[in-house]
């Protein structure tokens, strides 16, 4: 079964750090570009970051640039998001999503992990 | 940056009704537009890619059209399981992506 499973969410104080993980299974993870997308409570979807299959190309939304770092380990079929200097406005469900191989759309999504930034 | 708007922000329709959602881009994005469905508490699901192509396994009552700045998403006959929020997504400036604000669809 094709699957993405996020983990690592939780409650963190403003200014703190958190590392999210996304475990892939059922497909050739190393061939796919990956993304993080977040959704604040009751709000819409916001693209956060992109990483190419070989990690050679990385992009961030302006809202997280300089604070978040995306990475991957193809040997472990895993995607990561290191989040530093967290702010209240980073509170959201964070989804990992794969970029489809032949079309520019997110075809596989994880179930999401909740990050709450609060004192 | 390209901005996306959707209308309406919410709608209520009866089972069997035809439902239409529009998405507008702030500049020409050709056909670089996708549509997603998100049910409450669930991850989004890809329905339409490249403005008008139906993702494999998605019911044919869903369709999309448009190019340039104006796009339309249609449910030809609304079903109870279609209750969800629908988002458009543009990818004119790869690999950056922008989602529209969403349209919530309810049953009347």
CSV table of C-alpha atoms in Angstrom, one decimal:
chain,number,residue,atom,x,y,z
A,1,UNK,CA,0.0,0.0,0.0
A,2,UNK,CA,1.3,3.4,-1.0
A,3,UNK,CA,1.6,5.4,2.2
A,4,UNK,CA,3.1,8.5,3.9
A,5,UNK,CA,3.1,8.7,7.7
A,6,UNK,CA,4.1,11.9,9.5
A,7,UNK,CA,5.3,12.0,13.1
A,8,UNK,CA,7.0,14.4,15.5
A,9,UNK,CA,4.3,16.9,16.1
A,10,UNK,CA,3.5,18.3,19.5
A,11,UNK,CA,3.3,21.3,21.8
A,12,UNK,CA,6.3,23.6,21.8
A,13,UNK,CA,7.0,27.0,23.3
A,14,UNK,CA,7.5,30.1,21.1
A,15,UNK,CA,11.1,30.3,20.0
A,16,UNK,CA,11.5,26.5,20.3
A,17,UNK,CA,12.3,23.8,17.8
A,18,UNK,CA,10.7,20.7,16.5
A,19,UNK,CA,11.6,18.1,13.9
A,20,UNK,CA,8.9,16.4,11.8
A,21,UNK,CA,9.4,13.1,10.0
A,22,UNK,CA,7.5,11.5,7.1
A,23,UNK,CA,7.9,7.8,6.4
A,24,UNK,CA,7.2,6.6,2.9
A,25,UNK,CA,6.2,3.1,1.9
A,26,UNK,CA,4.7,1.3,-1.1
A,27,UNK,CA,6.5,3.3,-3.7
A,28,UNK,CA,10.0,4.3,-4.9
A,29,UNK,CA,10.5,7.2,-2.6
A,30,UNK,CA,13.9,8.1,-4.0
A,31,UNK,CA,12.3,8.9,-7.4
A,32,UNK,CA,9.8,11.5,-6.1
A,33,UNK,CA,10.1,15.1,-5.2
A,34,UNK,CA,8.4,15.8,-1.9
A,35,UNK,CA,6.7,18.7,-0.2
A,36,UNK,CA,5.4,19.9,3.2
A,37,UNK,CA,2.0,21.6,3.3
A,38,UNK,CA,0.4,23.0,6.4
A,39,UNK,CA,-3.1,24.0,7.5
A,40,UNK,CA,-3.7,26.3,10.5
A,41,UNK,CA,-6.8,25.4,12.6
A,42,UNK,CA,-10.0,26.3,10.6
A,43,UNK,CA,-7.9,27.7,7.7
A,44,UNK,CA,-6.8,26.8,4.2
A,45,UNK,CA,-3.8,25.0,2.8
A,46,UNK,CA,-0.4,26.6,2.7
A,47,UNK,CA,2.5,25.1,0.8
A,48,UNK,CA,5.6,25.2,3.0
A,49,UNK,CA,8.6,23.6,1.3
A,50,UNK,CA,9.8,21.5,-1.6
A,51,UNK,CA,12.7,19.1,-2.1
A,52,UNK,CA,13.7,17.3,-5.3
A,53,UNK,CA,14.3,13.6,-5.4
A,54,UNK,CA,18.1,14.0,-5.1
A,55,UNK,CA,17.9,16.9,-2.6
A,56,UNK,CA,19.6,19.1,-5.2
A,57,UNK,CA,16.8,21.6,-5.3
A,58,UNK,CA,15.0,23.1,-2.3
A,59,UNK,CA,12.5,25.9,-1.9
A,60,UNK,CA,10.6,27.5,1.0
A,61,UNK,CA,7.6,29.7,1.4
A,62,UNK,CA,8.6,33.2,2.4
A,63,UNK,CA,6.8,32.6,5.7
A,64,UNK,CA,9.3,30.0,6.9
A,65,UNK,CA,12.5,30.8,5.0
A,66,UNK,CA,15.5,31.0,7.3
A,67,UNK,CA,13.7,29.1,10.1
A,68,UNK,CA,12.7,25.8,8.6
A,69,UNK,CA,14.9,23.2,6.8
A,70,UNK,CA,13.7,20.4,4.6
A,71,UNK,CA,15.8,17.3,4.1
A,72,UNK,CA,15.4,13.7,3.1
A,73,UNK,CA,17.2,10.3,3.5
A,74,UNK,CA,16.4,8.2,0.5
A,75,UNK,CA,18.1,5.1,2.1
A,76,UNK,CA,15.5,5.4,5.0
A,77,UNK,CA,12.6,6.4,2.8
A,78,UNK,CA,12.1,9.4,5.0
A,79,UNK,CA,11.4,13.1,4.7
A,80,UNK,CA,12.1,15.7,7.4
A,81,UNK,CA,11.2,19.2,8.4
A,82,UNK,CA,13.4,20.9,11.0
A,83,UNK,CA,11.5,23.8,12.4
A,84,UNK,CA,13.4,26.4,14.5
A,85,UNK,CA,12.4,29.8,16.0
A,86,UNK,CA,8.8,28.7,16.1
A,87,UNK,CA,6.0,31.2,16.3
A,88,UNK,CA,2.3,31.0,17.3
A,89,UNK,CA,1.4,31.4,13.6
A,90,UNK,CA,3.2,28.2,12.8
A,91,UNK,CA,0.5,26.3,14.7
A,92,UNK,CA,-1.0,23.9,12.1
A,93,UNK,CA,-1.4,20.4,10.9
A,94,UNK,CA,1.6,19.6,8.8
A,95,UNK,CA,1.2,17.2,5.8
A,96,UNK,CA,3.9,15.7,3.7
A,97,UNK,CA,2.9,15.1,0.1
A,98,UNK,CA,4.6,13.7,-3.0
A,99,UNK,CA,4.8,15.4,-6.3
A,100,UNK,CA,3.4,13.1,-8.9
A,101,UNK,CA,5.9,11.6,-11.3
A,102,UNK,CA,4.5,12.9,-14.6
A,103,UNK,CA,2.2,15.8,-13.5
A,104,UNK,CA,2.7,18.7,-11.2
A,105,UNK,CA,0.2,17.8,-8.6
A,106,UNK,CA,0.4,16.3,-5.1
A,107,UNK,CA,-0.9,12.8,-5.5
A,108,UNK,CA,0.0,11.1,-2.2
A,109,UNK,CA,-0.6,12.8,1.2
A,110,UNK,CA,0.1,11.7,4.7
A,111,UNK,CA,-2.5,11.9,7.5
A,112,UNK,CA,-0.8,15.0,9.0
A,113,UNK,CA,0.8,15.8,12.3
A,114,UNK,CA,-0.3,18.6,14.6
A,115,UNK,CA,2.2,21.3,15.7
A,116,UNK,CA,1.0,23.7,18.5
A,117,UNK,CA,3.2,26.7,19.4
A,118,UNK,CA,2.1,28.1,22.7
A,119,UNK,CA,3.4,29.1,26.1
B,1,UNK,CA,3.5,36.5,-6.3
B,2,UNK,CA,0.4,34.9,-8.0
B,3,UNK,CA,-2.7,35.2,-5.9
B,4,UNK,CA,-5.6,32.8,-6.1
B,5,UNK,CA,-9.3,33.6,-5.4
B,6,UNK,CA,-12.2,31.2,-5.2
B,7,UNK,CA,-15.9,31.8,-5.3
B,8,UNK,CA,-18.1,31.2,-3.6
B,9,UNK,CA,-16.4,30.7,-0.2
B,10,UNK,CA,-19.2,28.3,0.7
B,11,UNK,CA,-22.4,26.9,-0.9
B,12,UNK,CA,-25.3,24.7,0.0
B,13,UNK,CA,-26.9,22.5,-2.6
B,14,UNK,CA,-29.3,19.6,-2.8
B,15,UNK,CA,-28.4,16.0,-3.7
B,16,UNK,CA,-28.4,15.8,-7.5
B,17,UNK,CA,-27.7,19.5,-8.1
B,18,UNK,CA,-25.0,20.7,-10.4
B,19,UNK,CA,-22.4,22.6,-8.4
B,20,UNK,CA,-19.9,25.0,-9.9
B,21,UNK,CA,-16.9,26.6,-8.2
B,22,UNK,CA,-14.7,29.2,-9.8
B,23,UNK,CA,-11.0,29.9,-9.3
B,24,UNK,CA,-9.3,33.0,-10.5
B,25,UNK,CA,-5.5,33.7,-10.8
B,26,UNK,CA,-4.0,37.2,-10.5
B,27,UNK,CA,-2.1,36.6,-13.7
B,28,UNK,CA,-2.0,34.1,-16.6
B,29,UNK,CA,-1.1,30.6,-15.4
B,30,UNK,CA,-2.0,28.8,-18.7
B,31,UNK,CA,-3.5,25.4,-17.5
B,32,UNK,CA,-1.2,25.1,-14.5
B,33,UNK,CA,-4.0,24.4,-12.1
B,34,UNK,CA,-5.1,21.5,-9.9
B,35,UNK,CA,-8.2,20.8,-7.8
B,36,UNK,CA,-8.3,19.0,-4.4
B,37,UNK,CA,-11.0,17.7,-2.2
B,38,UNK,CA,-10.6,17.8,1.6
B,39,UNK,CA,-13.1,16.1,3.8
B,40,UNK,CA,-13.3,17.1,7.5
B,41,UNK,CA,-10.3,15.7,9.5
B,42,UNK,CA,-8.7,14.2,6.4
B,43,UNK,CA,-5.9,14.9,4.1
B,44,UNK,CA,-6.6,16.6,0.8
B,45,UNK,CA,-7.1,14.3,-2.3
B,46,UNK,CA,-6.2,15.2,-5.8
B,47,UNK,CA,-9.2,15.3,-8.2
B,48,UNK,CA,-8.2,17.3,-11.3
B,49,UNK,CA,-4.8,18.1,-12.6
B,50,UNK,CA,-3.7,20.4,-15.4
B,51,UNK,CA,-7.1,22.2,-15.2
B,52,UNK,CA,-9.2,19.5,-16.8
B,53,UNK,CA,-7.7,16.1,-16.4
B,54,UNK,CA,-9.4,13.7,-14.1
B,55,UNK,CA,-7.2,11.8,-11.7
B,56,UNK,CA,-7.4,8.0,-11.9
B,57,UNK,CA,-10.2,6.6,-9.8
B,58,UNK,CA,-12.0,9.9,-9.4
B,59,UNK,CA,-15.7,9.7,-10.3
B,60,UNK,CA,-16.7,11.2,-13.7
B,61,UNK,CA,-19.2,13.6,-12.1
B,62,UNK,CA,-16.2,15.8,-11.2
B,63,UNK,CA,-14.7,18.0,-14.0
B,64,UNK,CA,-12.6,21.0,-14.5
B,65,UNK,CA,-12.1,23.6,-17.3
B,66,UNK,CA,-10.4,26.9,-18.0
B,67,UNK,CA,-7.1,28.4,-18.8
B,68,UNK,CA,-5.3,31.7,-18.4
B,69,UNK,CA,-6.8,33.3,-15.3
B,70,UNK,CA,-10.3,31.8,-15.0
B,71,UNK,CA,-11.0,28.2,-14.1
B,72,UNK,CA,-14.1,26.3,-13.2
B,73,UNK,CA,-14.7,23.1,-11.2
B,74,UNK,CA,-18.0,21.3,-11.5
B,75,UNK,CA,-19.8,18.5,-9.8
B,76,UNK,CA,-22.5,17.4,-12.3
B,77,UNK,CA,-24.7,15.7,-9.7
B,78,UNK,CA,-23.9,16.4,-6.1
B,79,UNK,CA,-23.7,13.3,-3.8
B,80,UNK,CA,-23.8,13.1,0.0
B,81,UNK,CA,-20.2,11.9,0.0
B,82,UNK,CA,-19.1,15.1,-1.9
B,83,UNK,CA,-19.4,17.2,1.3
B,84,UNK,CA,-16.0,18.7,1.6
B,85,UNK,CA,-13.9,21.8,1.0
B,86,UNK,CA,-12.5,22.1,-2.5
B,87,UNK,CA,-9.2,23.9,-3.2
B,88,UNK,CA,-7.6,25.0,-6.4
B,89,UNK,CA,-3.8,25.1,-6.6
B,90,UNK,CA,-1.6,26.8,-9.1
B,91,UNK,CA,2.0,25.8,-10.1
B,92,UNK,CA,3.0,28.5,-12.7
B,93,UNK,CA,6.1,29.2,-10.7
B,94,UNK,CA,7.5,25.7,-10.0
B,95,UNK,CA,8.4,24.4,-7.6
B,96,UNK,CA,6.4,26.9,-5.6
B,97,UNK,CA,2.7,26.2,-5.3
B,98,UNK,CA,-0.2,28.4,-4.2
B,99,UNK,CA,-3.6,27.2,-3.0
B,100,UNK,CA,-6.8,29.1,-3.3
B,101,UNK,CA,-8.7,29.9,-0.1
B,102,UNK,CA,-11.1,27.0,-0.5
B,103,UNK,CA,-14.9,26.5,-1.1
B,104,UNK,CA,-16.9,24.6,1.5
B,105,UNK,CA,-19.7,22.5,0.0
B,106,UNK,CA,-22.7,21.4,2.1
B,107,UNK,CA,-25.9,19.6,1.5
B,108,UNK,CA,-29.0,21.7,1.7
